[in-house]
Backbone as JSON, one array per atom type, in Angstrom:
{
  "sequence": "MSVTPADLDEPFWLHQEIQVMSRDARRASVDNIGRRDVGVSLLPQPPCRPVRRTPPVS",
  "N": [[0.89, -1.26, 0.02], [0.72, 2.07, -1.13], [1.02, 5.39, -0.09], [0.01, 8.38, -0.75], [1.08, 12.11, -1.55], [-1.45, 13.42, -1.81], [-2.99, 11.47, 0.13], [-1.99, 12.59, 2.3], [-2.82, 14.94, 2.55], [-5.68, 15.07, 3.13], [-6.39, 14.62, 6.04], [-5.81, 17.09, 6.98], [-7.32, 18.85, 5.53], [-9.82, 17.93, 6.24], [-9.8, 18.48, 9.34], [-9.69, 21.32, 8.84], [-12.43, 21.85, 7.57], [-14.07, 21.43, 9.72], [-13.14, 23.05, 11.62], [-14.19, 25.36, 10.37], [-16.81, 24.9, 10.07], [-17.56, 24.78, 12.87], [-17.01, 27.4, 13.63], [-18.74, 28.75, 12.15], [-21.2, 27.8, 13.07], [-21.05, 28.75, 15.74], [-20.89, 31.26, 15.42], [-23.3, 32.07, 14.3], [-25.31, 31.26, 16.27], [-24.78, 32.87, 17.84], [-25.19, 35.24, 16.71], [-28.02, 35.12, 16.33], [-29.24, 35.79, 19.23], [-31.63, 36.61, 21.09], [-33.14, 37.34, 18.75], [-36.33, 36.94, 17.02], [-37.94, 34.16, 16.29], [-38.19, 33.55, 12.89], [-38.27, 31.65, 11.06], [-35.98, 29.66, 8.84], [-32.43, 29.74, 9.46], [-30.06, 30.53, 7.37], [-26.79, 28.86, 7.08], [-23.48, 29.95, 6.0], [-21.75, 28.17, 3.67], [-18.89, 26.41, 2.76], [-17.14, 25.67, -0.34], [-17.46, 22.48, -1.74], [-15.1, 20.02, -1.96], [-13.58, 18.7, -4.7], [-14.12, 15.36, -5.32], [-11.45, 12.94, -4.96], [-10.44, 10.54, -7.29], [-9.77, 7.2, -6.95], [-7.81, 4.17, -7.76], [-9.48, 1.1, -8.54], [-9.04, -1.44, -5.83], [-7.57, -4.53, -6.33]],
  "CA": [[0.14, -0.11, -0.01], [1.42, 3.38, -0.68], [0.63, 6.71, 0.65], [0.4, 9.85, -1.41], [0.76, 13.18, -0.33], [-2.87, 13.84, -1.43], [-3.64, 11.04, 1.3], [-1.68, 12.97, 3.61], [-3.38, 16.18, 3.22], [-6.89, 14.6, 3.58], [-6.66, 14.96, 7.47], [-5.66, 18.69, 7.32], [-8.68, 19.36, 5.3], [-11.07, 17.51, 7.36], [-9.8, 19.43, 10.27], [-10.15, 22.76, 8.42], [-13.57, 21.98, 7.57], [-14.65, 21.28, 11.41], [-12.7, 24.39, 12.12], [-14.88, 26.4, 9.95], [-18.3, 24.4, 10.56], [-17.83, 25.1, 14.38], [-16.84, 28.86, 13.53], [-20.05, 29.17, 11.54], [-22.25, 27.48, 14.18], [-20.9, 29.48, 16.85], [-21.23, 32.72, 14.98], [-24.51, 31.9, 14.11], [-25.86, 31.15, 17.67], [-24.48, 34.29, 18.85], [-25.99, 36.42, 16.06], [-29.52, 34.98, 16.67], [-29.47, 35.86, 20.73], [-32.63, 37.88, 20.88], [-33.86, 37.37, 17.62], [-37.44, 36.38, 17.06], [-37.75, 32.93, 15.43], [-39.09, 33.85, 11.8], [-37.85, 30.77, 9.86], [-34.75, 28.88, 8.97], [-31.19, 30.48, 9.45], [-29.04, 29.72, 6.37], [-25.5, 29.28, 7.24], [-22.65, 29.86, 4.92], [-21.18, 26.83, 3.24], [-17.74, 26.26, 1.98], [-17.42, 25.03, -1.57], [-17.27, 21.25, -1.68], [-13.82, 19.71, -2.5], [-13.61, 17.76, -5.52], [-13.77, 13.7, -5.02], [-10.24, 12.29, -5.74], [-10.82, 9.09, -7.82], [-8.81, 6.38, -6.52], [-7.71, 3.28, -8.4], [-9.94, 0.15, -7.78], [-8.26, -2.62, -5.37], [-7.62, -5.86, -7.18]],
  "C": [[0.87, 1.41, 0.03], [0.59, 4.73, -0.52], [0.95, 7.84, -0.07], [0.43, 11.12, -0.8], [-0.46, 13.94, -0.55], [-3.55, 13.08, -0.32], [-3.38, 11.69, 2.4], [-2.27, 14.3, 3.8], [-5.0, 16.06, 3.31], [-7.18, 15.03, 5.14], [-6.89, 16.44, 7.62], [-6.73, 19.21, 6.67], [-9.79, 19.34, 5.84], [-10.83, 18.45, 8.59], [-9.68, 20.7, 9.99], [-11.94, 22.78, 8.38], [-14.08, 21.8, 9.17], [-14.24, 22.58, 11.83], [-13.81, 25.41, 11.78], [-16.38, 26.12, 10.32], [-18.36, 24.92, 12.07], [-17.58, 26.51, 14.45], [-18.44, 29.01, 13.28], [-20.78, 28.81, 12.4], [-22.38, 28.59, 15.2], [-21.56, 30.88, 16.6], [-22.75, 32.79, 14.7], [-25.44, 31.87, 15.07], [-25.72, 32.45, 18.05], [-25.2, 35.48, 17.97], [-27.39, 36.31, 16.24], [-30.06, 35.03, 18.09], [-30.47, 36.84, 20.5], [-33.4, 37.84, 19.95], [-35.13, 36.56, 17.53], [-37.52, 35.19, 16.01], [-38.63, 33.12, 14.05], [-39.07, 32.57, 10.77], [-36.33, 29.97, 9.94], [-33.81, 30.01, 8.64], [-30.25, 29.81, 8.48], [-27.51, 30.03, 6.84], [-24.67, 29.06, 6.2], [-22.11, 28.53, 4.75], [-20.02, 26.75, 2.49], [-18.03, 25.8, 0.64], [-17.09, 23.59, -1.28], [-15.75, 21.11, -2.61], [-14.11, 18.45, -3.45], [-13.31, 16.01, -5.09], [-12.43, 13.38, -5.78], [-10.32, 10.94, -6.05], [-9.28, 8.24, -7.22], [-8.67, 5.01, -7.5], [-8.52, 1.96, -7.58], [-9.0, -1.08, -6.95], [-8.52, -3.7, -6.25], [-6.6, -6.95, -6.22]]
}
């Protein structure tokens, strides 16, 4: 089994996504304090990272 540089980048990318989601959720909850509930609050979403194709295991 070989590990490519792209494989090593995956945990770093996932950590960044978790940090962004956590920050956005914190910001949304603070922004909505005292606001009347009038519907759904849309959270900003980062663009999806393209899926990397890997060769099938034979």
